[in-house]
Structure formats: structure tokens, C-alpha cells
Coordinates of C-alpha atoms and ligand atoms in Angstrom, one line a residue:
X21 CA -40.4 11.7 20.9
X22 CA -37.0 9.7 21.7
X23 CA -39.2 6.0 20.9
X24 CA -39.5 7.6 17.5
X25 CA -36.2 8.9 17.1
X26 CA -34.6 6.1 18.1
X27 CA -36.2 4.2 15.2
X28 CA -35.3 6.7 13.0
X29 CA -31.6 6.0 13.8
X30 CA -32.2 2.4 13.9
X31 CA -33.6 2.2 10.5
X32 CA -31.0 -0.1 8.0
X33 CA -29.3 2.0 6.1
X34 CA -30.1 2.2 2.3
X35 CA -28.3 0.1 0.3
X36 CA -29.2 -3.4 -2.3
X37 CA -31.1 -6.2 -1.2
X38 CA -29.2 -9.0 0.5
X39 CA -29.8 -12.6 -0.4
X40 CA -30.3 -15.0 2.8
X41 CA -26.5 -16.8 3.3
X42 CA -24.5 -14.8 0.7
X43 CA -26.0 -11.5 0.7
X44 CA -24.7 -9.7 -1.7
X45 CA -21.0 -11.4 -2.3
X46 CA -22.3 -12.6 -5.5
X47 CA -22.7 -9.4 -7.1
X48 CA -18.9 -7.4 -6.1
X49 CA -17.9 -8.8 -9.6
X50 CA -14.3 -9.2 -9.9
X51 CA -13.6 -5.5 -9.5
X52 CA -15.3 -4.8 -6.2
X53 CA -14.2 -0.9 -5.8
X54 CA -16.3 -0.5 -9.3
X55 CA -19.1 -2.3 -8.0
X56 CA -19.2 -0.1 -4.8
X57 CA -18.8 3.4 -6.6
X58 CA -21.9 2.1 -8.7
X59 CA -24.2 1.0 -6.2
X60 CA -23.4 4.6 -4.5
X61 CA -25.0 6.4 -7.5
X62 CA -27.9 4.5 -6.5
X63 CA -27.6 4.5 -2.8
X64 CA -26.4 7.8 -1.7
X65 CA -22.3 7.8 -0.4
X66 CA -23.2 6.1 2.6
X67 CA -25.0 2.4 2.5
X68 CA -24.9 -1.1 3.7
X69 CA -24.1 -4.5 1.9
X70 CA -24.2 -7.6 3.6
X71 CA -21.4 -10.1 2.9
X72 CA -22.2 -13.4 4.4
X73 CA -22.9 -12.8 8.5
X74 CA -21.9 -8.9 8.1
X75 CA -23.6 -5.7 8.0
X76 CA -21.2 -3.4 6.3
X77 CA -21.2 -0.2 5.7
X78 CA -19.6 1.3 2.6
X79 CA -18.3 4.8 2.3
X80 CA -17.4 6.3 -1.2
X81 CA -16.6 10.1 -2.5
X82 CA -14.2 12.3 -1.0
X83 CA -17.0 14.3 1.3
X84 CA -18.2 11.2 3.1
X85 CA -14.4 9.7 3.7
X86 CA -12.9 12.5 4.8
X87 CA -16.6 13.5 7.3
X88 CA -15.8 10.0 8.6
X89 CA -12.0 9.7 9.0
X90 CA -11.8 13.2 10.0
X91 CA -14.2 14.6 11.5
X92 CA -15.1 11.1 13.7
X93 CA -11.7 10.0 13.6
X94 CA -12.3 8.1 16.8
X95 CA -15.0 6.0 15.8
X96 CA -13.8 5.3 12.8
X97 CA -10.4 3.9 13.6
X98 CA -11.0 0.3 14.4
X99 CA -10.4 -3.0 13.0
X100 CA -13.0 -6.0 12.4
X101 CA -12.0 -9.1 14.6
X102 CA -12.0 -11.0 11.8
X103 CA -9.9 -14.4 11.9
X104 CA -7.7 -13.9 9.5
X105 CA -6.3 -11.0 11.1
X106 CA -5.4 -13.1 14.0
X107 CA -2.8 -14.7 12.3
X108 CA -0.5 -11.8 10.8
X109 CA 2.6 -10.9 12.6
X110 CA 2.3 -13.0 14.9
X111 CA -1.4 -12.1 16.6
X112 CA 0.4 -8.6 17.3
X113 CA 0.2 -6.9 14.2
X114 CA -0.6 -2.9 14.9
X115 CA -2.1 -2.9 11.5
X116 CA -4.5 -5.4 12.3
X117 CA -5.0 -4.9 15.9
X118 CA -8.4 -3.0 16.8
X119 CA -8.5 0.7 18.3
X120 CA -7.3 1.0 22.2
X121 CA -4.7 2.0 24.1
X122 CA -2.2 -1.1 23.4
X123 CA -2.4 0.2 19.6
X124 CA -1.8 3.9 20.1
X125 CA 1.9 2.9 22.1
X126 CA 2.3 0.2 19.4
X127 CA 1.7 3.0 16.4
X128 CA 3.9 5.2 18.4
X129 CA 6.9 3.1 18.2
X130 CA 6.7 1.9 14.9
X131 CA 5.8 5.4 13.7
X132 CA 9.0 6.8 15.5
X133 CA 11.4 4.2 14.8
X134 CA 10.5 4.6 11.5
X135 CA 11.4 8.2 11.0
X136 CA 14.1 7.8 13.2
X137 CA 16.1 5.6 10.4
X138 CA 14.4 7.8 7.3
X139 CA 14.3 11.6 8.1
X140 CA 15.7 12.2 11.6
X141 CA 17.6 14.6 10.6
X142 CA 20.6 15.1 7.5
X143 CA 22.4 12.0 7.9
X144 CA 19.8 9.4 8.1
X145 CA 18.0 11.0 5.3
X146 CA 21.2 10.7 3.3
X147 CA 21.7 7.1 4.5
X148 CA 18.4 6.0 3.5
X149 CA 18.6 7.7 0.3
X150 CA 22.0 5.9 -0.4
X151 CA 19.4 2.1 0.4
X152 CA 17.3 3.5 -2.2
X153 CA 20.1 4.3 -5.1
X154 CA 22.0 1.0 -4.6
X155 CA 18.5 -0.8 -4.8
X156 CA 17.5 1.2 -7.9
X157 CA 21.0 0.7 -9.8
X158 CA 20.6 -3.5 -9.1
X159 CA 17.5 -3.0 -11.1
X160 CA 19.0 -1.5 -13.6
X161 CA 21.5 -3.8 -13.5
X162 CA 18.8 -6.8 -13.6
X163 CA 16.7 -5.1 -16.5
X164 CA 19.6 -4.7 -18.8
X165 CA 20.8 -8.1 -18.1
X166 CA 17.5 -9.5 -18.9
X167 CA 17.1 -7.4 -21.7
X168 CA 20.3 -8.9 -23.3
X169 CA 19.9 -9.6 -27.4
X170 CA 17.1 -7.5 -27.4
X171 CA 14.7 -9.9 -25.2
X172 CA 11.7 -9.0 -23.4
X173 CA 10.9 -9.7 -19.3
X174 CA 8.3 -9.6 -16.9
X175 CA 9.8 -6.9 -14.7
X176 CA 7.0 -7.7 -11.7
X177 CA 9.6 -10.5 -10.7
X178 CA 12.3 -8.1 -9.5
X179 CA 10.3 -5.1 -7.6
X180 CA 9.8 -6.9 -4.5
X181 CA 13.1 -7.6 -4.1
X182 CA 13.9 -4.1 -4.2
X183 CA 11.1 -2.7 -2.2
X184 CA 11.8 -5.5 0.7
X185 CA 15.6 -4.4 0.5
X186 CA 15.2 -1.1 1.1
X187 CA 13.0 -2.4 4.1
X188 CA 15.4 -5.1 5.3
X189 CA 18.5 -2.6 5.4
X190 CA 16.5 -0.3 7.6
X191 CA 15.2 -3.4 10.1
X192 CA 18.1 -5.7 9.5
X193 CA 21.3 -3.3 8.5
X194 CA 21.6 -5.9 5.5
X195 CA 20.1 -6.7 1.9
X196 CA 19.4 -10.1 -0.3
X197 CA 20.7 -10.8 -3.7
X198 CA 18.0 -10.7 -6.7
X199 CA 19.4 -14.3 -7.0
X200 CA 19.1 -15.0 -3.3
X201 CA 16.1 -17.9 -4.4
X202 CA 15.0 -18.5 -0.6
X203 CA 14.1 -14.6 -0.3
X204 CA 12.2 -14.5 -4.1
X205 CA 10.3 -17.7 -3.0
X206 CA 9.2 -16.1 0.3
X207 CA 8.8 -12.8 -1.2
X208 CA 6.7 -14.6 -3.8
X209 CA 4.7 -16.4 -1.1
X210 CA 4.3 -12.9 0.3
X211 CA 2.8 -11.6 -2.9
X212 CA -0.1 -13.3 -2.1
X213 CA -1.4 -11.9 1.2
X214 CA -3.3 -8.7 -0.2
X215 CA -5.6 -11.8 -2.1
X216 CA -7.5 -12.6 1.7
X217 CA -7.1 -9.0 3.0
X218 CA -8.6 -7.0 0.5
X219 CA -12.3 -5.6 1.1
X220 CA -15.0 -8.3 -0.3
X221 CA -12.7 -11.4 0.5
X222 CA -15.3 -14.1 1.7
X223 CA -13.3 -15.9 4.3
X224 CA -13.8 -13.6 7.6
X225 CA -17.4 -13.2 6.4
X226 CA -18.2 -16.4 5.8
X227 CA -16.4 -18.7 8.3
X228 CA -18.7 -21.8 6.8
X229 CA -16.6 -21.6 3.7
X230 CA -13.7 -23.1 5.8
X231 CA -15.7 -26.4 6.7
X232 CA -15.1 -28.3 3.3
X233 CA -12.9 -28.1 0.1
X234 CA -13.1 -25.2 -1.9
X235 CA -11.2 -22.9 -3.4
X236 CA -11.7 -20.2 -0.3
X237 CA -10.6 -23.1 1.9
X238 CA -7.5 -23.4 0.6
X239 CA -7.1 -19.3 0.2
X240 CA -7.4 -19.6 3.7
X241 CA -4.8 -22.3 4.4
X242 CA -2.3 -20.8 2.0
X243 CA -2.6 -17.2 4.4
X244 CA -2.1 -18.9 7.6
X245 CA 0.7 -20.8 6.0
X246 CA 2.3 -17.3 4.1
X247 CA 2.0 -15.5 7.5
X248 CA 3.7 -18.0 9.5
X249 CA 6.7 -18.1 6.9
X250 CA 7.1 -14.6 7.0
X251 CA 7.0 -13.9 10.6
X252 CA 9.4 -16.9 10.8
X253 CA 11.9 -15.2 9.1
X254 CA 11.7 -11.8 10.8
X255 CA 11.5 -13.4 13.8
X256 CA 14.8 -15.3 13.4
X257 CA 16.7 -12.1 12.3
X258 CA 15.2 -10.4 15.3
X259 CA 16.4 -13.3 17.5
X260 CA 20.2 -12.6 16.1
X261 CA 19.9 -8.9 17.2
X262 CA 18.8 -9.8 20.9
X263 CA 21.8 -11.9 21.1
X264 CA 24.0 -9.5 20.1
X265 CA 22.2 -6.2 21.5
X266 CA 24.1 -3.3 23.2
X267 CA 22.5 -0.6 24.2
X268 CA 24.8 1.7 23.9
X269 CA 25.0 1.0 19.8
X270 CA 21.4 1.0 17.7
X271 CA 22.6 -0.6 14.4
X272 CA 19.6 -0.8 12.7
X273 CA 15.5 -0.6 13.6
X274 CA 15.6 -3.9 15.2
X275 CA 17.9 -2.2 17.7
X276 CA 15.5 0.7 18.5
X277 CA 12.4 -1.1 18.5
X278 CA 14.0 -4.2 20.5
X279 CA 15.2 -1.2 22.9
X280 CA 11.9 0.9 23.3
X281 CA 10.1 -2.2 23.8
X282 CA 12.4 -4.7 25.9
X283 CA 14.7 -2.1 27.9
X284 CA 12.8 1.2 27.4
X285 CA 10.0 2.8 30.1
X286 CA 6.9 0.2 30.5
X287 CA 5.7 0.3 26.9
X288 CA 3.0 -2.6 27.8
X289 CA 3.7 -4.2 25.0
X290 CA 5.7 -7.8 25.5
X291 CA 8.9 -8.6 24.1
X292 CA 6.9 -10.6 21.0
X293 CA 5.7 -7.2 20.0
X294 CA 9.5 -6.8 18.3
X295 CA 9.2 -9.3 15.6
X296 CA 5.4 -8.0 15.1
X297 CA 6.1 -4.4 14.5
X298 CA 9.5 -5.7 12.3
X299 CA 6.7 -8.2 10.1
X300 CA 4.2 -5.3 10.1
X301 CA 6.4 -2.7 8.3
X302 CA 8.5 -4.9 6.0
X303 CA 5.2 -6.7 4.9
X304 CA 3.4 -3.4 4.6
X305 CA 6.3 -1.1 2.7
X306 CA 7.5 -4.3 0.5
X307 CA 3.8 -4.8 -1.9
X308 CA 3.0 -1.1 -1.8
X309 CA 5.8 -0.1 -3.1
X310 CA 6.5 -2.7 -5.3
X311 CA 3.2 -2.6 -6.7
X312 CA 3.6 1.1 -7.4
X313 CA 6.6 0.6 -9.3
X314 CA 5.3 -1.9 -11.2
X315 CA 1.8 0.2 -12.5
X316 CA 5.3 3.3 -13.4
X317 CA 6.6 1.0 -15.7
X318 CA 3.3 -0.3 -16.9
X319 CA 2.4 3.1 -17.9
X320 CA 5.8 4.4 -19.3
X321 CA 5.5 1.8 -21.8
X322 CA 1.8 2.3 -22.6
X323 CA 2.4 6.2 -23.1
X324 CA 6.2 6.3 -25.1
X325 CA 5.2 10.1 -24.9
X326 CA 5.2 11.1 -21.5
X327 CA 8.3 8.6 -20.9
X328 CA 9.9 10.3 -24.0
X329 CA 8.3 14.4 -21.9
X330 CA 10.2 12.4 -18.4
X331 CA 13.9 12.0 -19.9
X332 CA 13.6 15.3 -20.9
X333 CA 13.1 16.5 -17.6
X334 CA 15.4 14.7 -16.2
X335 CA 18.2 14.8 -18.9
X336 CA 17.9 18.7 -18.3
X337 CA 17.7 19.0 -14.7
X338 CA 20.8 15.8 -13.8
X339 CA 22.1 15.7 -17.0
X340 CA 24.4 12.6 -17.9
X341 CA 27.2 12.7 -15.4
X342 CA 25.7 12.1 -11.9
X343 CA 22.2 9.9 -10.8
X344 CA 19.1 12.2 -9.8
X345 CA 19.2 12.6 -6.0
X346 CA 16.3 14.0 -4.0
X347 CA 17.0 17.2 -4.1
X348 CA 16.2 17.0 -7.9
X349 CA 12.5 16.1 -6.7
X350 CA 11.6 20.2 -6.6
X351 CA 12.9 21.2 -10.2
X352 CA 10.9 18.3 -11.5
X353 CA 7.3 18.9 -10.6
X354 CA 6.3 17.1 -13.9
X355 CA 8.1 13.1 -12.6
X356 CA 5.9 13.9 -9.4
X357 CA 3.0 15.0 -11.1
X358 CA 3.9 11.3 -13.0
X359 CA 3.8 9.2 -9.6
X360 CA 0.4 11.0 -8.5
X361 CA -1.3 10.1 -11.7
X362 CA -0.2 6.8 -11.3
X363 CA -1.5 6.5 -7.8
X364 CA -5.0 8.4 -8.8
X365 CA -5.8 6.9 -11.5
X366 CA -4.9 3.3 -10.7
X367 CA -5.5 3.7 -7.0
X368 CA -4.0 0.9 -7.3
X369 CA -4.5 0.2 -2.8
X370 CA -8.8 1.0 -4.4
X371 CA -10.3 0.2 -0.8
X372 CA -8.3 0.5 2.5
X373 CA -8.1 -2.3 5.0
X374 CA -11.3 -2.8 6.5
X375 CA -12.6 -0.3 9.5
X376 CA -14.9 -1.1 11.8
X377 CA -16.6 1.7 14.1
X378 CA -15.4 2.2 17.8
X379 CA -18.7 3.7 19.1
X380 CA -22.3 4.9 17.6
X381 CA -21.9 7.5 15.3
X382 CA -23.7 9.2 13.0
X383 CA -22.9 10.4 9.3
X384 CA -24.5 12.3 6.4
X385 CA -27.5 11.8 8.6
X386 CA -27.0 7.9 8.6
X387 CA -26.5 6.1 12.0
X388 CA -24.1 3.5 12.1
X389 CA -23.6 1.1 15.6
X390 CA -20.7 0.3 17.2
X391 CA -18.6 -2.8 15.5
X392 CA -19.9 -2.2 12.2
X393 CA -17.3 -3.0 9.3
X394 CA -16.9 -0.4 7.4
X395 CA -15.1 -0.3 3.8
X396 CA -13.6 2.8 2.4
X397 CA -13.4 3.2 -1.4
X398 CA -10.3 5.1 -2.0
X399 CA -10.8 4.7 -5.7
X400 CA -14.3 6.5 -5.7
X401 CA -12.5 9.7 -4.5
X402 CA -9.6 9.3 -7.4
X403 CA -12.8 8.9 -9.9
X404 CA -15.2 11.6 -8.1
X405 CA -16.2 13.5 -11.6
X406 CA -17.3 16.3 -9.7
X407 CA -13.4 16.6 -8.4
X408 CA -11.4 15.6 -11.6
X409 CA -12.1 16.5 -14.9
X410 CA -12.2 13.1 -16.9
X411 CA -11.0 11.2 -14.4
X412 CA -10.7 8.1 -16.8
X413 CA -8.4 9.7 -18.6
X414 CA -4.2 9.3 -17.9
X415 CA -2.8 13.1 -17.3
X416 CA -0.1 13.9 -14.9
X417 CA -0.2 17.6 -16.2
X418 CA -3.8 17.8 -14.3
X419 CA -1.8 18.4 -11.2
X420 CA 0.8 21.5 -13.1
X421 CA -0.6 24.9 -12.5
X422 CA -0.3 27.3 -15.5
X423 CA 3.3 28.0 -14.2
X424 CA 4.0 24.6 -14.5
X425 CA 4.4 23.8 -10.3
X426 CA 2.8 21.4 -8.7
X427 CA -0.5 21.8 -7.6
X428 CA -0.7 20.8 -4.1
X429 CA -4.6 21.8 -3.5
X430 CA -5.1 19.1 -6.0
X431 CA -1.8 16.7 -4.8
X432 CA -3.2 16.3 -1.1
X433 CA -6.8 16.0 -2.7
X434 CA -5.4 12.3 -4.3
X435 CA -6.4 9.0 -1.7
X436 CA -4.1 6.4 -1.8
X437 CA -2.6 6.1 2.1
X438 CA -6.3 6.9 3.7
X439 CA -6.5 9.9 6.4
X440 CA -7.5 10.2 9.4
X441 CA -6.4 7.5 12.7
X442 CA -6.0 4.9 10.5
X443 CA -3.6 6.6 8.1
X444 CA -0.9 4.8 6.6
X445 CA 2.4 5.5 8.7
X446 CA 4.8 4.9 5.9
X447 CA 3.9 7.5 3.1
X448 CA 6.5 9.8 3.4
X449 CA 9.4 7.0 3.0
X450 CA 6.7 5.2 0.5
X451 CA 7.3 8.8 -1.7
X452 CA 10.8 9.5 -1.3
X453 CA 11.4 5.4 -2.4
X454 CA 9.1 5.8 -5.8
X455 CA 10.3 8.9 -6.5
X456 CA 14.1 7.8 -6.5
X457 CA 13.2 4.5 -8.3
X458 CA 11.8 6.4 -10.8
X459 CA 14.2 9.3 -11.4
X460 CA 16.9 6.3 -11.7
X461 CA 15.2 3.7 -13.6
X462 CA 14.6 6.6 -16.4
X463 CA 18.0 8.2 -15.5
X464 CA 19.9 5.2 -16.7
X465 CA 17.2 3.2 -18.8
X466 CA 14.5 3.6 -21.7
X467 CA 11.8 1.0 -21.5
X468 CA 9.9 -0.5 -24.4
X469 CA 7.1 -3.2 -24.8
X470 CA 6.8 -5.8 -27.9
X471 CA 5.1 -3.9 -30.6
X472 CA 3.3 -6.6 -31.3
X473 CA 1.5 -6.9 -28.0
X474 CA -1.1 -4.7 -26.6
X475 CA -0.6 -3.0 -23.1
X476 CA -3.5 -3.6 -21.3
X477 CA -3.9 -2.4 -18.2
X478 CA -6.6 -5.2 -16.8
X479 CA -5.2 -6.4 -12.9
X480 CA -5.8 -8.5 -10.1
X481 CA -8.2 -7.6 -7.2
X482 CA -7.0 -7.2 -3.5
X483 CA -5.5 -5.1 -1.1
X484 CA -3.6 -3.7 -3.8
X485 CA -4.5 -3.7 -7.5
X486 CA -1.8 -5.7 -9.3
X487 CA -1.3 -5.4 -13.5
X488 CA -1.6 -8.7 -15.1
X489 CA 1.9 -10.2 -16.2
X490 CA 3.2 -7.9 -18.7
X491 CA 6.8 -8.1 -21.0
X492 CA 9.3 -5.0 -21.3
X493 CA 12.5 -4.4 -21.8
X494 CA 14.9 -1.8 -21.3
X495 CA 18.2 -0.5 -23.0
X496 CA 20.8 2.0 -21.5
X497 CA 20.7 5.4 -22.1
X498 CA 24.4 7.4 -22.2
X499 CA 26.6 5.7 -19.6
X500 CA 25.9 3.0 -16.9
X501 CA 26.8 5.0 -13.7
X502 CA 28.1 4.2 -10.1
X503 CA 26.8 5.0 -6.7
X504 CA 26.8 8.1 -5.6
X505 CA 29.1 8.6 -2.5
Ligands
HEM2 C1 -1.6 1.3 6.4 C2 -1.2 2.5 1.8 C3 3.6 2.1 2.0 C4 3.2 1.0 6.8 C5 -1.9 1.6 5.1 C6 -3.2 1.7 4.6 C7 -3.1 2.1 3.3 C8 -1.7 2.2 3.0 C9 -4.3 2.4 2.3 C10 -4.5 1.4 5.3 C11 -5.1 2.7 6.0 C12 -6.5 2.4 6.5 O1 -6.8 1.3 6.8 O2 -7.3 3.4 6.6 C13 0.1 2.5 1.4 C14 0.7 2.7 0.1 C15 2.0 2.6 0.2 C16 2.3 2.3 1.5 C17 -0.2 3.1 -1.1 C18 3.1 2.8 -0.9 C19 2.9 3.4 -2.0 C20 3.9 1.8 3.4 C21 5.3 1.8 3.9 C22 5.2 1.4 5.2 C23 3.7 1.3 5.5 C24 6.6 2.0 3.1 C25 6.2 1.2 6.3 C26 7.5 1.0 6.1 C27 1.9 1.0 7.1 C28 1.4 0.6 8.4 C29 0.0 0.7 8.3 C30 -0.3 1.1 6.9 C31 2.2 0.2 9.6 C32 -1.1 0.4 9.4 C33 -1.5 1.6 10.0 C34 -2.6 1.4 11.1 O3 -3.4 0.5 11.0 O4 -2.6 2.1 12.1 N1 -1.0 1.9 4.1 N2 1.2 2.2 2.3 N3 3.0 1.6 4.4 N4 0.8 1.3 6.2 FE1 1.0 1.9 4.3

């Protein structure tokens, strides 16, 4: 009868024992997306860890993601109020902000806005692949120069700078030097933030933690202190653009978001929600992308063959005189069978930011209650054996039919910008920007590590996966070119 069946439901979900206090935080291990796709061999897909004070449910393998984010796309699609949250962009961030009404206007904006400045229609396309080449040719320029007399550099140093400039001329109609040392040190500041966010961080889970010194303490302190900076700075450059708004002229995505929100039809959103949606997608397109870019050149150096495969490609399809544009991207499906390697195999974003559920709901026969945290493991469905044949292995010619195309059955099959509500707004410019930087970087450049040292490809845990400081350097190949006009 219903008694009995609600028990059923009620029941806790399978999943390892949890230790009064901690729970199980003491056994994620340094790698916690590993840890999760292990415990679901044991557990079934589905289960429930405790970290600290909360139940949370973990869901791995491509069949219980995409049940949850798709099929209950609703219920899945909110956001823990944890207290860290509260302090990015502001206490407005859309990326942080739970499910509801105020978020769905908020993603609209930002979403539009966004593809109003990227791929509109022929001419902003154009203009924000012109952002991209300039950024990619001051890298070259940067590598070569460090790369003088034959020396070796840590490229990881320079990415940012190039992801958040192809951000800033979008938002801001302007760029920062690589030697600009005020925009590295806040961009290095920055760097840290995916450290506290990242699924299996103790300090929203364990609030205690914050009561007396310890290294979670000051974590904490340094977040607050990295998010305030940030948002500081976006929301001084937004300040200049109110000053000087006309509505009649939209210079840049400050314009059209200060316009939808401040002068547009009641958005319900206040005028603060500007700088939030300006700090949301700077800080959320500037360590993606840079941390992309940084596993490319990791693995071009760790396999000289399929760097040696790439300049053939490219060397046949742009040849010397010109730099690969985007409309190179379709006669080289092997440099974007390249990028999605690189993203499924390091999954390098391996759990997405943390869920929580909007309403009851039940999956693979498993019921989960409203506000329950949930973690999705993005890596297990990049490392699902019964999708990918040796998914250990590095192959970008896994996703070439026999003809040598792409195959997008198995492209759209890879899990790096989530699905569902929740899915990641900036994956189409997030493409088009690691695609150009690549195609350029290898255009005009052939990188090399120290034979001496080992390439290992051992990282950092957090939001995103970062490699551990590595040494390269590169040397031109044929002629140093201009920008395209
Ligand atoms: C959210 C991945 C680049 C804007 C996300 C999420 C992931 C992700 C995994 C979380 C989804 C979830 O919680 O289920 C990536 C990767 C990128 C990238 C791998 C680069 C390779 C960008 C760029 C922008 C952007 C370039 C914008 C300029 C956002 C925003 C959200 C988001 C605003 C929050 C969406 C929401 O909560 O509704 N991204 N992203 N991302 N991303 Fe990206």
C-alpha cells in the first residue's frame, strides 16, 4: 500500500558508508572524478556520499546523466545554496544562482548578448574571428620570443591572457598587453577560483572548517578575496560604459546588456545584474578555454606524431601564404577530431558545477528529494568502456569514419559542456576560439619539450583539471605572418 511504498522511495540510496563529521571526504583522494567512477562499479550509476552535513547524490555513465539532465531537465537544474556561491559576481551570478524565474531572464540575456557579438549573422562572426587571430598571433609572438636561444617556457602563463582578451574585446571593445602586470596578477588570482568550486571541495559542506586556522580556512578567505577583485574590475569598466552610454550606438556587450537590463522592457533584474552577467562570462570563458589550450599543447608535445599528422593537414589545406581561418575547420576533420580527444580524454571540466534537484524525482528507480546536491561526473561518460573502445588510450582518429569525416554520432556523444538546463551557454564560441588557436599556433609554430624531461600528464583537481607546470618551446615554421584583413 502507499505506507509501504513510500518507504520504499524513502530508503537511502546505495552508496559507501559515511563516517559521523566527515563522511566520506576522506576517501575522494586527490582525483575525486576517479574515485566516483569507482565507487559506481560498486554502487550502481546512481548513489549517495555524504560530505560533511550533505547527502549527495552522484550520477556517472552517459545513460544516467543524460535520463537526468534530459529527460528531468527541470528537477535537475538547480544550484546548492552553498556560501561560497554567494560571493561570485557579486551575489548575482546566473551561474551560481538556483533555478526560478529570475534565472531563466538572466540566462536569456547573457545567452543572447552573447551570440549577438559572436554569430549574429556574417559580420560579427567575422569580427569575432578577427579577436581570435590577433590573440592567437600575440602568442605566437610571445612563444617565439620566449623561445629565444633555443630556451624552454611554461606556456600556462600566457593562455589566460589570451582567452580573457578575446573575452574583454567582446564585453569591453578593448584588450590587455601580455606585459600588462595588473591584468596577469588578477588573471593569476583568478586562476585559482575552480580550487573551492570544484565538486568534493569541503568548505560549503563543512562550514565548521571556517571557525579556526587551517588550510580550508584560508582557501576560503583567498575566494572571497579573488571574487571581490574580479568583480571590482568588471565592475569599474562597466561603470565607464554607463557614463558614456547611448542608446542609439551598442559598442560592445556592456552596451547590450547595460541596455536590455537598465533601458530595455522590465527584465526584473536590477541594474547590479550588468557587472554580474559581464563577471559571469569573462570568468567562465577565460579558464575553460585557457585550460583547453593548455592540455593541446601538452599533448602536441607528448605525441611529436600526431603534431608532425596536424601540420600536414594544415600545410595542405592553408598552405604557407595566408593563416587558417574558419572556414578551413570543414576540410580538416582530423585538427577537430584533435580538440575532441583532448576534451574526452582529459575531460579536463571531469565533474560539472554542482546540481542540486528542484523537486522529488525519481531515477533508474532511485528516488531522490528535493534540494539534494547532486554531482555529475562528466569524466565517467568520456571513460564509459562500454561507449569507447580503450578509452585510456589518446586517439583523435576514434572520431574519423572510414572516409575519414568526422563522426558526429560519436562527437556529440563526448561530455565536456553538460546538457540539459544547466548546459554551458558558451560552447559554440568556446569551439570556434580552440579551434582557431590551434589551427594558428601550429600554422605558424612547431612545439617541442626538453628531451630530457618526461611529459607527464599528472594535474591539479578542481573545476577544471589543470596539467602540472610543464616547459616547451616553440620555433617558426616558413614565414611569421600578419593579420588577416
Ligand atoms: C557553465 C564547460 C566555455 C559560459 C558551464 C558548465 C560546464 C562548462 C561544464 C556547467 C554546466 C552544469 O553545471 O551542468 C565549459 C567548457 C568551456 C566553456 C569546457 C571551454 C572549453 C565557456 C565560455 C563561456 C561560458 C567561452 C562564455 C563566454 C558559461 C556559463 C555557464 C557555463 C554562463 C553557466 C550556465 C548556467 O548555470 O546556467 N560551462 N564552458 N563557458 N558556462 Fe561554460
Amino acid at each position: 500500500c502507499l505506507w509501504v511504498r513510500n518507504l520504499r522511495l524513502k530508503r537511502r540510496l546505495p552508496g559507501p558508508f559515511a563516517w559521523p563529521v566527515v563522511g566520506n571526504a576522506m576517501q575522494l583522494g586527490q582525483m575525486p572524478h576517479i574515485t566516483f567512477a569507482r565507487l559506481a562499479k560498486k554502487y550502481g550509476n546512481v548513489y549517495q556520499i555524504r560530505l560533511g552535513c550533505s547527502d549527495i547524490v552522484v550520477l556517472n555513465g552517459d545513460k544516467a546523466i543524460r535520463q537526468a539532465l534530459i529527460q528531468h531537465s527541470a528537477e535537475f537544474a538547480g544550484r546548492p545554496n552553498f556560501v561560497s556561491f554567494q560571493m561570485i559576481s557579486g551575489g548575482r551570478s546566473l551561474t551560481f544562482t538556483n533555478y526560478g524565474k529570475l534565472w531563466k531572464v538572466h540566462r536569456k540575456i547573457a545567452q543572447s548578448s552573447l551570440r549577438a557579438f559572436s554569430s549574429a549573422n556574417s559580420q560579427t562572426k567575422k569580427a569575432f574571428e578577427q579577436h581570435i587571430t590577433a590573440e592567437a598571433m600575440q602568442l605566437v609572438q610571445m612563444f617565439l620570443q620566449q623561445s629565444a636561444d633555443g630556451q624552454y617556457f611554461d606556456p600556462s602563463q600566457e593562455f589566460p591572457v589570451a582567452a580573457a582578451n578575446v573575452l574583454c574585446a567582446l564585453c569591453f571593445g578593448r584588450r590587455y598587453s601580455h606585459d600588462d602586470l595588473e591584468f596577469r596578477t588578477l588573471l593569476k588570482k583568478v586562476n585559482k577560483f575552480g580550487e573551492t568550486i570544484g565538486a568534493g571541495s569541503l568548505v560549503d559542506v563543512m562550514p565548521w572548517l571556517q571557525s579556526f586556522p587551517n588550510p580550508v580556512r584560508s582557501v576560503y578567505e583567498n575566494f572571497k578575496s579573488l571574487n571581490e577583485d574580479f568583480y571590482s574590475f568588471v565592475k569599474n569598466k562597466v561603470g565607464q560604459h554607463r557614463e558614456t552610454f547611448d542608446p542609439e550606438v551598442t559598442r560592445d556587450m556592456s552596451d547590450a546588456i547595460i541596455n536590455v537590463i537598465e533601458y530595455g522592457k522590465y527584465s526584473g533584474l536590477s541594474k547590479e545584474f550588468v557587472e554580474a552577467t559581464v563577471t559571469d562570462l569573462i570568468g567562465a570563458g577565460q579558464d575553460t578555454v585557457s585550460t583547453a589550450m593548455q592540455w593541446i599543447v601538452l599533448l602536441l608535445v607528448k605525441y611529436p606524431d600526431i603534431q608532425a599528422k596536424l601540420h600536414t593537414v594544415i600545410d595542405k589545406v592553408v598552405g604557407p601564404d595566408r593563416l587558417p581561418t574558419l572556414e578551413d575547420r570543414h576540410s580538416m576533420p582530423y585538427l577537430d577530431a584533435f580538440i575532441y580527444e583532448t576534451m574526452r580524454f582529459t575531460s579536463f571540466v571531469p565533474v560539472t558545477i554542482p546540481h542540486s534537484t528542484t523537486a522529488d524525482v525519481t531515477i533508474e528507480g532511485l528516488h531522490i528529494p528535493k534540494d539534494t546536491v547532486v554531482f555529475i561526473n562528466q569524466w565517467s561518460v568520456n571513460h564509459d568502456p562500454l561507449k569507447w573502445t580503450d578509452p585510456q588510450i589518446f586517439d583523435p582518429t576514434r572520431f574519423l569514419d572510414e572516409n575519414g569525416a568526422l563522426d558526429k554520432d560519436l562527437t556529440n556523444s563526448v561530455m565536456i559542456f553538460s546538457t540539459g538546463k544547466r548546459r554551458c551557454i558558451g560552447d559554440q564560441i568556446a569551439k570556434v576560439e580552440v579551434f582557431l588557436f590551434t589551427a594558428i599556433l601550429l600554422h605558424q609554430c612547431c612545439f617541442e619539450s626538453d628531451p630530457c624531461t618526461v611529459i607527464s600528464l599528472d594535474c591539479s583537481y578542481g573545476l577544471s583539471l589543470k596539467p602540472l607546470q610543464f616547459y616547451l618551446r616553440a620555433k617558426l615554421r616558413g614565414k611569421l605572418l600578419g593579420l588577416v584583413s
